[in-house]
Amino acid sequence: MHRLEFRVLGGVRAFRNGTELDLGSPQQRTMLAVLLLHEGQVVQWADLIAAVWADGPPRAALGTLRTYASRLRRVLSPAAIDATAGGYALRPGQFELDLTVFRALVHRGRSARAAGRNREAAALLAEALDGWRGVPLAGVPGGYAEARRAGLSELHLAVQLERIALDLEEGRAGTVIPQLTAMVEAHPLRERPRELLMSGLSRAGRRAEALATFAEGRRLLADGLGMDPGPGLQEMFRQIVRIAPAPAQLPRAPADFTGRVRELDRLVDRLRGPGSPIAGITGPPGVGKSVLAARAGHRLRDAFPDGQLYADLRESGEDVPARFRGAFGPSGRWPEILAGRRVLVVLDHADDPERVRALLPAVAGCAAIVTGRRPLPGLPGVSWSELAGFAPDEGVELLARMAGERRVRAEPAAARRVVAACGGIPGRLRICGARLASRPEWTVASLAAWVIADGG
């Protein structure tokens, strides 16, 4: 028995017992392709004519169709094509079509996946995809072929993505990332390949690249279609953000942090407020602006779970904006990166309003602390407060923590003289406490004399 095999998942080709057959002219090949794609169903003459001659049929179009049918029967088999009233059909059961085999394997694969047999499903989908040998209907001209080619290509891509999703679920992220990368490059506005690439990169421990892939997709969708990412892409982004560790850049507050109860409470309350609050702390050098900001930031970790960023703006050579953006992985504009996140930004030792303005997180749910010697002009929304030196009791407490409780409390008057000589400035008091701690032979009065002689 002669066995006919047809292929449309690539060039349109026919084989009898493994030997390829000559299918004739492009128009004759197009007629066969239309009949094959209907898989045994009758195709009306009018539809065949429209498909074969997209630019307009000749006067003798129907007669030419009959000629093509006759030639194809001679090449294939006399019984291969049935003539019916008003059309033609390939005789069912007389041939095998790669598209039919593909669909059957895909159906079996999807059924296996629905039943939880993922390995079997992946093998069946891989077998189905192995049947593709290039662009479907390659070499077949006309609008009909072009439309079907597009539909088949969509089907091919969908099945590829299903098989890749199974590979990801089975822990084979490393093997599919190159393929997904190529898909995203070929289809930059399609969200499903990008979503799976983000998943693969995250599973492979490359979370920064996964987030950068999302940022790129969001930008392309906005520029090309004026759209935001769809639910699937956004949910994948949220999952990766939840997995990725939040940046925690705040310097550690001193273990002997002293006083500032009212100032700390006011600062924390201000930063827990609505919108995007910005608190400014001013005061002379050493008064404790940086320490207070760090202490407040650590207390507010629960309010800003997506990260705490810190920059010492005295480091003039550092590219702070790039470092801040890099802390979250994706590239893009600063407000876009912060969108949907709750982040605290601490900008220490600020003296340039323009530099500060570029770093402020003007996004609802985020907040900032800015420290400097004096308020900076041109920064709307900043609530400035001046930090004064310690009261006498607070200053004595700091000295006691550094040099020993019993030692300092034994000379209360001398300890107060030290605080007064330092103007209550914590930075100066720390120097004094360290000096006293390193000189066991000194009394607190000796320290007071030294401070007064040194001019504070």
Coordinates of C-alpha atoms in Angstrom, one line a residue:
M1 CA 0.0 0.0 0.0
H2 CA 1.3 3.4 -0.9
R3 CA 1.7 5.8 2.0
L4 CA 1.5 9.5 1.4
E5 CA 3.1 11.9 3.9
F6 CA 2.6 15.7 3.7
R7 CA 4.5 18.5 5.4
V8 CA 3.4 22.1 5.9
L9 CA 5.5 22.9 9.0
G10 CA 8.2 24.2 6.8
G11 CA 8.1 24.1 3.0
V12 CA 5.0 22.3 1.5
R13 CA 6.3 18.8 0.6
A14 CA 4.9 15.4 -0.2
F15 CA 6.5 11.9 0.1
R16 CA 5.4 8.5 -1.1
N17 CA 7.1 5.7 0.9
G18 CA 9.8 8.0 1.8
T19 CA 10.5 9.4 -1.7
E20 CA 9.8 13.1 -2.2
L21 CA 7.3 14.0 -5.0
D22 CA 7.4 17.0 -7.4
L23 CA 4.4 19.2 -6.6
G24 CA 4.6 21.4 -9.6
S25 CA 4.1 25.2 -9.9
P26 CA 3.7 27.6 -7.0
Q27 CA 0.0 27.9 -7.7
Q28 CA -0.5 24.1 -7.8
R29 CA 1.5 23.8 -4.6
T30 CA -0.8 26.5 -3.1
M31 CA -3.9 24.6 -4.0
L32 CA -2.5 21.5 -2.3
A33 CA -1.6 23.5 0.7
V34 CA -5.1 24.8 1.1
L35 CA -6.5 21.3 0.8
L36 CA -4.0 20.0 3.4
L37 CA -4.8 22.7 5.9
H38 CA -8.5 21.7 5.7
E39 CA -7.4 18.2 6.6
G40 CA -10.0 16.2 4.6
Q41 CA -12.8 18.8 4.6
V42 CA -14.3 20.1 1.4
V43 CA -12.9 23.4 0.1
Q44 CA -15.3 25.3 -2.2
W45 CA -14.0 26.4 -5.6
A46 CA -14.5 30.0 -4.7
D47 CA -12.3 29.7 -1.7
L48 CA -9.6 27.8 -3.6
I49 CA -9.6 30.4 -6.4
A50 CA -9.3 33.3 -3.8
A51 CA -6.4 31.5 -2.1
V52 CA -4.5 30.6 -5.3
W53 CA -4.9 33.9 -7.0
A54 CA -4.9 36.6 -4.4
D55 CA -4.3 39.4 -6.9
G56 CA -7.3 38.4 -9.0
P57 CA -8.1 35.1 -10.8
P58 CA -7.8 34.6 -14.5
R59 CA -10.9 34.1 -16.6
A60 CA -10.4 30.4 -16.8
A61 CA -9.7 30.0 -13.1
L62 CA -12.0 27.1 -12.5
G63 CA -10.6 25.2 -15.5
T64 CA -7.1 25.8 -14.3
L65 CA -8.1 24.4 -10.8
R66 CA -9.3 21.3 -12.5
T67 CA -6.0 21.0 -14.4
Y68 CA -4.1 21.4 -11.1
A69 CA -6.3 18.7 -9.5
S70 CA -5.6 16.3 -12.4
R71 CA -1.9 16.9 -12.2
L72 CA -1.8 16.4 -8.4
R73 CA -3.7 13.1 -8.8
R74 CA -1.1 11.9 -11.2
V75 CA 1.7 12.8 -8.9
L76 CA 0.1 11.7 -5.6
S77 CA -2.5 9.0 -6.4
P78 CA -5.6 8.8 -8.6
A79 CA -7.7 8.5 -5.4
A80 CA -6.0 11.3 -3.4
I81 CA -8.3 14.1 -4.3
D82 CA -12.1 13.8 -4.3
A83 CA -14.2 16.1 -6.5
T84 CA -17.5 17.2 -5.0
A85 CA -20.3 19.4 -6.1
G86 CA -18.6 22.8 -5.9
G87 CA -15.2 21.9 -4.5
Y88 CA -12.4 19.5 -3.7
A89 CA -11.1 17.6 -0.7
L90 CA -8.2 15.3 0.1
R91 CA -9.6 11.9 0.7
P92 CA -9.4 11.1 4.5
G93 CA -7.3 8.2 5.6
Q94 CA -5.2 8.3 2.5
F95 CA -2.4 10.5 4.0
E96 CA -0.5 11.6 7.1
L97 CA 0.0 15.4 7.7
D98 CA 2.7 16.7 10.0
L99 CA 0.3 19.4 11.3
T100 CA -2.2 16.7 12.4
V101 CA 0.5 14.8 14.1
F102 CA 1.7 18.0 15.8
R103 CA -1.7 18.8 17.2
A104 CA -2.3 15.2 18.4
L105 CA 1.0 15.3 20.3
V106 CA 0.2 18.7 21.8
H107 CA -3.2 17.5 22.9
R108 CA -1.6 14.5 24.6
G109 CA 1.0 16.7 26.2
R110 CA -1.5 19.1 27.6
S111 CA -3.6 16.2 29.0
A112 CA -0.5 14.8 30.7
R113 CA 0.3 18.2 32.2
A114 CA -3.3 18.6 33.5
A115 CA -2.9 15.2 35.2
G116 CA 0.4 16.3 36.9
R117 CA 2.7 14.1 34.7
N118 CA 5.0 17.0 33.8
R119 CA 7.9 14.9 32.6
E120 CA 5.7 13.0 30.2
A121 CA 4.1 16.3 29.1
A122 CA 7.5 17.9 28.4
A123 CA 8.6 14.9 26.3
L124 CA 5.4 15.0 24.2
L125 CA 5.6 18.7 23.6
A126 CA 9.3 18.3 22.7
E127 CA 8.4 15.6 20.2
A128 CA 5.7 17.8 18.7
L129 CA 8.1 20.7 18.3
D130 CA 10.7 18.4 16.6
G131 CA 8.3 18.1 13.7
W132 CA 8.8 21.7 12.7
R133 CA 11.3 22.2 10.0
G134 CA 11.2 25.9 9.4
V135 CA 8.7 28.6 8.6
P136 CA 5.3 27.0 7.9
L137 CA 4.1 27.1 4.3
A138 CA 7.5 28.4 3.2
G139 CA 7.5 29.3 -0.5
V140 CA 3.7 29.4 -0.8
P141 CA 2.6 32.9 -2.0
G142 CA -0.6 34.9 -1.4
G143 CA -2.6 36.4 1.4
Y144 CA -4.2 33.1 2.4
A145 CA -0.9 31.4 3.0
E146 CA 0.4 34.5 4.8
A147 CA -2.6 34.5 7.2
R148 CA -2.3 30.8 7.9
R149 CA 1.4 31.1 8.3
A150 CA 1.0 33.7 11.0
G151 CA -1.6 31.6 12.8
L152 CA 0.7 28.5 12.7
S153 CA 3.6 30.6 13.9
E154 CA 1.5 31.7 16.9
L155 CA 0.7 28.1 17.7
H156 CA 4.3 27.1 17.4
L157 CA 5.4 29.9 19.8
A158 CA 2.6 29.0 22.3
V159 CA 3.7 25.4 22.4
Q160 CA 7.4 26.4 22.7
L161 CA 6.5 28.5 25.8
E162 CA 4.4 25.7 27.3
R163 CA 7.4 23.3 27.0
I164 CA 9.7 25.9 28.4
A165 CA 7.4 26.5 31.4
L166 CA 7.5 22.8 32.1
D167 CA 11.3 22.9 31.9
L168 CA 11.4 25.7 34.5
E169 CA 9.0 23.8 36.8
E170 CA 11.4 20.8 36.5
G171 CA 14.4 22.9 37.6
R172 CA 16.0 23.3 34.1
A173 CA 16.3 27.1 34.1
G174 CA 19.9 27.1 32.9
T175 CA 19.0 25.2 29.7
V176 CA 16.2 27.5 28.6
I177 CA 17.5 31.0 29.4
P178 CA 19.4 31.3 26.0
Q179 CA 16.3 30.3 24.1
L180 CA 14.0 32.6 26.1
T181 CA 16.5 35.5 25.6
A182 CA 16.4 34.9 21.8
M183 CA 12.5 34.9 22.0
V184 CA 12.4 38.2 23.9
E185 CA 14.7 39.8 21.3
A186 CA 12.6 38.5 18.5
H187 CA 9.3 39.5 20.1
P188 CA 10.1 42.4 22.4
L189 CA 6.5 43.5 22.9
R190 CA 5.2 40.0 23.8
E191 CA 4.8 39.6 27.5
R192 CA 4.8 35.8 28.0
P193 CA 8.3 35.1 26.8
R194 CA 9.6 38.0 28.9
E195 CA 7.7 36.7 31.9
L196 CA 9.2 33.2 31.6
L197 CA 12.7 34.8 31.0
M198 CA 12.3 36.7 34.3
S199 CA 11.3 33.5 36.0
G200 CA 14.3 31.6 34.6
L201 CA 16.8 34.3 35.5
S202 CA 15.3 34.5 39.1
R203 CA 15.5 30.7 39.5
A204 CA 19.1 30.8 38.3
G205 CA 20.0 33.3 41.0
R206 CA 20.2 36.2 38.5
R207 CA 17.5 38.4 40.1
A208 CA 19.1 41.7 39.1
E209 CA 18.9 40.6 35.4
A210 CA 15.3 39.5 35.9
L211 CA 14.3 42.9 37.3
A212 CA 16.2 44.6 34.4
T213 CA 14.2 42.5 32.0
F214 CA 11.0 43.7 33.5
A215 CA 12.1 47.4 33.4
E216 CA 13.1 47.0 29.7
G217 CA 9.7 45.5 28.9
R218 CA 7.8 48.2 30.8
R219 CA 9.7 50.9 28.8
L220 CA 9.1 49.2 25.5
L221 CA 5.4 48.7 26.2
A222 CA 5.0 52.3 27.2
D223 CA 6.9 53.6 24.2
G224 CA 5.5 51.2 21.6
L225 CA 2.0 50.7 22.7
G226 CA 1.3 53.3 25.4
M227 CA 0.5 50.4 27.8
D228 CA 1.5 49.2 31.2
P229 CA 2.7 45.6 31.7
G230 CA -0.1 43.0 32.0
P231 CA -1.1 41.1 35.1
G232 CA 1.2 38.2 34.4
L233 CA 4.3 40.3 34.0
Q234 CA 3.5 42.5 37.0
E235 CA 2.9 39.4 39.2
M236 CA 6.2 37.9 38.2
F237 CA 7.9 41.2 39.0
R238 CA 6.2 41.2 42.5
Q239 CA 7.3 37.7 43.1
I240 CA 10.9 38.4 42.3
V241 CA 10.9 41.6 44.4
R242 CA 9.6 39.6 47.3
I243 CA 12.4 37.1 46.9
A244 CA 15.2 39.6 46.3
P245 CA 16.8 41.0 49.5
A246 CA 15.9 44.6 50.1
P247 CA 18.9 46.9 50.2
A248 CA 19.9 47.8 53.8
Q249 CA 22.6 50.5 53.5
L250 CA 22.1 52.5 56.7
P251 CA 25.2 52.8 58.9
R252 CA 25.0 51.2 62.2
A253 CA 23.9 53.5 65.0
P254 CA 26.3 53.6 68.0
A255 CA 25.7 51.1 70.7
D256 CA 25.9 53.9 73.2
F257 CA 23.2 56.0 71.6
T258 CA 22.1 58.4 74.2
G259 CA 19.1 60.8 74.7
R260 CA 17.2 62.4 71.8
V261 CA 14.0 60.7 72.8
R262 CA 11.7 63.5 71.8
E263 CA 13.7 64.3 68.6
L264 CA 13.7 60.6 67.6
D265 CA 9.9 60.2 68.2
R266 CA 9.1 63.4 66.3
L267 CA 11.3 62.3 63.4
V268 CA 9.8 58.8 63.2
D269 CA 6.2 60.1 63.4
R270 CA 7.0 62.6 60.6
L271 CA 8.4 59.8 58.3
R272 CA 5.4 57.5 59.0
G273 CA 3.1 60.2 57.6
P274 CA 1.2 60.1 54.3
G275 CA 2.5 60.8 50.9
S276 CA 6.3 61.0 50.5
P277 CA 7.5 62.8 53.7
I278 CA 10.9 64.4 53.8
A279 CA 12.5 65.4 57.1
G280 CA 15.5 67.7 57.2
I281 CA 17.9 67.8 60.2
T282 CA 20.3 70.7 60.6
G283 CA 22.9 71.7 63.1
P284 CA 26.6 72.2 63.7
P285 CA 29.2 69.6 63.1
G286 CA 29.2 66.8 65.7
V287 CA 25.7 67.5 67.0
G288 CA 24.6 64.0 66.0
K289 CA 22.6 64.6 62.8
S290 CA 23.9 61.5 61.1
V291 CA 23.5 59.3 64.2
L292 CA 19.9 60.5 64.7
A293 CA 19.0 59.8 61.0
A294 CA 20.5 56.3 61.2
R295 CA 18.7 55.5 64.4
A296 CA 15.4 56.7 63.0
G297 CA 16.0 54.7 59.8
H298 CA 16.6 51.5 61.8
R299 CA 13.5 52.0 63.8
L300 CA 11.5 52.5 60.6
R301 CA 12.5 49.3 58.9
D302 CA 9.0 47.8 59.2
A303 CA 7.5 50.9 57.5
F304 CA 9.9 50.7 54.6
P305 CA 10.4 47.0 53.9
D306 CA 11.6 47.4 50.3
G307 CA 14.9 49.0 51.4
Q308 CA 16.8 51.7 53.1
L309 CA 19.3 53.6 51.0
Y310 CA 22.1 55.8 52.4
A311 CA 24.6 58.2 50.8
D312 CA 27.2 60.4 52.4
L313 CA 27.2 63.4 50.0
R314 CA 30.6 64.5 51.1
E315 CA 31.8 61.7 48.7
S316 CA 31.8 64.0 45.7
G317 CA 33.2 61.4 43.3
E318 CA 30.6 58.8 43.8
D319 CA 27.8 58.3 41.3
V320 CA 25.0 58.0 43.9
P321 CA 22.1 57.8 41.5
A322 CA 23.6 54.9 39.7
R323 CA 24.3 53.1 43.0
F324 CA 20.8 53.7 44.2
R325 CA 19.3 52.3 40.9
G326 CA 21.6 49.4 41.0
A327 CA 20.5 48.4 44.5
F328 CA 17.2 47.2 42.9
G329 CA 18.6 45.7 39.7
P330 CA 16.5 47.3 36.9
S331 CA 17.7 50.2 34.9
G332 CA 15.3 53.1 34.2
R333 CA 14.2 56.3 35.7
W334 CA 14.4 56.7 39.5
P335 CA 10.6 57.3 40.0
E336 CA 9.8 54.2 37.9
I337 CA 12.1 52.0 39.9
L338 CA 10.5 53.2 43.2
A339 CA 6.9 52.8 41.9
G340 CA 5.1 50.4 44.1
R341 CA 7.9 50.2 46.7
R342 CA 8.2 51.6 50.2
V343 CA 11.8 52.8 50.5
L344 CA 13.6 55.2 52.9
V345 CA 16.4 57.3 51.5
V346 CA 18.9 59.0 53.9
L347 CA 21.1 61.8 52.3
D348 CA 23.8 62.7 54.8
H349 CA 25.9 65.9 54.8
A350 CA 23.9 67.5 52.0
D351 CA 24.9 71.0 50.8
D352 CA 23.8 71.0 47.1
P353 CA 20.0 71.4 46.5
E354 CA 20.2 70.2 43.0
R355 CA 22.0 67.0 43.9
V356 CA 19.6 66.3 46.7
R357 CA 16.6 66.9 44.5
A358 CA 17.7 64.3 42.0
L359 CA 17.9 61.7 44.7
L360 CA 14.7 62.4 46.6
P361 CA 12.1 59.6 46.3
A362 CA 9.1 61.7 45.2
V363 CA 6.8 58.6 45.1
A364 CA 3.9 57.9 47.5
G365 CA 4.9 55.4 50.1
C366 CA 8.6 56.4 50.2
A367 CA 10.3 58.9 52.5
A368 CA 13.7 60.7 53.0
I369 CA 15.9 62.2 55.6
V370 CA 18.3 65.0 54.6
T371 CA 21.0 66.2 57.0
G372 CA 23.1 69.3 56.6
R373 CA 24.5 72.3 58.5
R374 CA 21.7 74.5 57.3
P375 CA 18.4 74.3 55.4
L376 CA 18.8 74.0 51.7
P377 CA 16.7 76.3 49.5
G378 CA 14.5 75.2 46.7
L379 CA 13.5 71.8 48.2
P380 CA 9.7 71.9 48.5
G381 CA 8.0 69.7 51.1
V382 CA 11.0 69.3 53.4
S383 CA 10.2 69.8 57.1
W384 CA 13.4 71.2 58.6
S385 CA 14.3 71.0 62.3
E386 CA 17.5 72.2 64.0
L387 CA 19.3 69.8 66.4
A388 CA 20.8 71.4 69.4
G389 CA 23.5 70.1 71.8
F390 CA 22.7 67.8 74.7
A391 CA 21.2 69.0 77.9
P392 CA 23.5 68.5 80.9
D393 CA 21.9 65.2 82.0
E394 CA 22.1 63.7 78.5
G395 CA 25.7 64.8 78.2
V396 CA 26.7 63.2 81.5
E397 CA 24.9 60.0 80.5
L398 CA 26.9 59.8 77.3
L399 CA 30.2 60.3 79.3
A400 CA 29.1 57.6 81.8
R401 CA 28.4 55.1 79.0
M402 CA 31.8 55.6 77.5
A403 CA 34.1 55.9 80.5
G404 CA 32.2 54.0 83.2
E405 CA 29.1 54.7 85.1
R406 CA 30.6 54.6 88.6
R407 CA 33.6 56.7 87.7
V408 CA 31.6 59.6 86.1
R409 CA 28.7 59.6 88.6
A410 CA 31.3 60.0 91.4
E411 CA 32.1 63.5 90.1
P412 CA 28.8 65.0 89.0
A413 CA 29.9 68.6 89.1
A414 CA 33.1 67.9 87.1
A415 CA 31.1 65.9 84.6
R416 CA 28.7 68.8 84.1
R417 CA 31.7 71.1 83.5
V418 CA 32.9 68.8 80.8
V419 CA 29.4 68.9 79.1
A420 CA 29.3 72.7 79.3
A421 CA 32.8 73.1 78.0
C422 CA 31.8 70.9 75.0
G423 CA 28.7 73.0 74.4
G424 CA 26.7 69.7 74.7
I425 CA 27.9 68.6 71.3
P426 CA 27.9 64.8 71.3
G427 CA 30.8 64.5 68.9
R428 CA 33.1 66.5 71.3
L429 CA 31.7 64.5 74.3
R430 CA 32.6 61.3 72.6
I431 CA 36.2 62.5 72.2
C432 CA 36.3 63.4 75.9
G433 CA 34.7 60.1 76.9
A434 CA 37.2 58.1 74.8
R435 CA 40.1 60.1 76.3
L436 CA 38.9 59.5 79.9
A437 CA 38.4 55.8 79.2
S438 CA 41.9 55.4 77.9
R439 CA 43.5 57.2 80.9
P440 CA 42.5 55.3 84.1
E441 CA 44.7 57.6 86.2
W442 CA 42.6 60.7 85.3
T443 CA 39.7 61.9 87.3
V444 CA 36.7 63.6 85.7
A445 CA 38.0 66.8 87.1
S446 CA 41.3 66.2 85.2
L447 CA 39.3 65.8 82.1
A448 CA 37.3 69.0 82.7
A449 CA 40.6 70.9 83.2
W450 CA 42.0 69.5 80.0
V451 CA 38.8 70.4 78.0
I452 CA 38.7 73.9 79.4
A453 CA 42.4 74.4 78.8
D454 CA 42.0 73.1 75.2
G455 CA 39.1 75.5 74.6
G456 CA 36.5 72.7 74.2

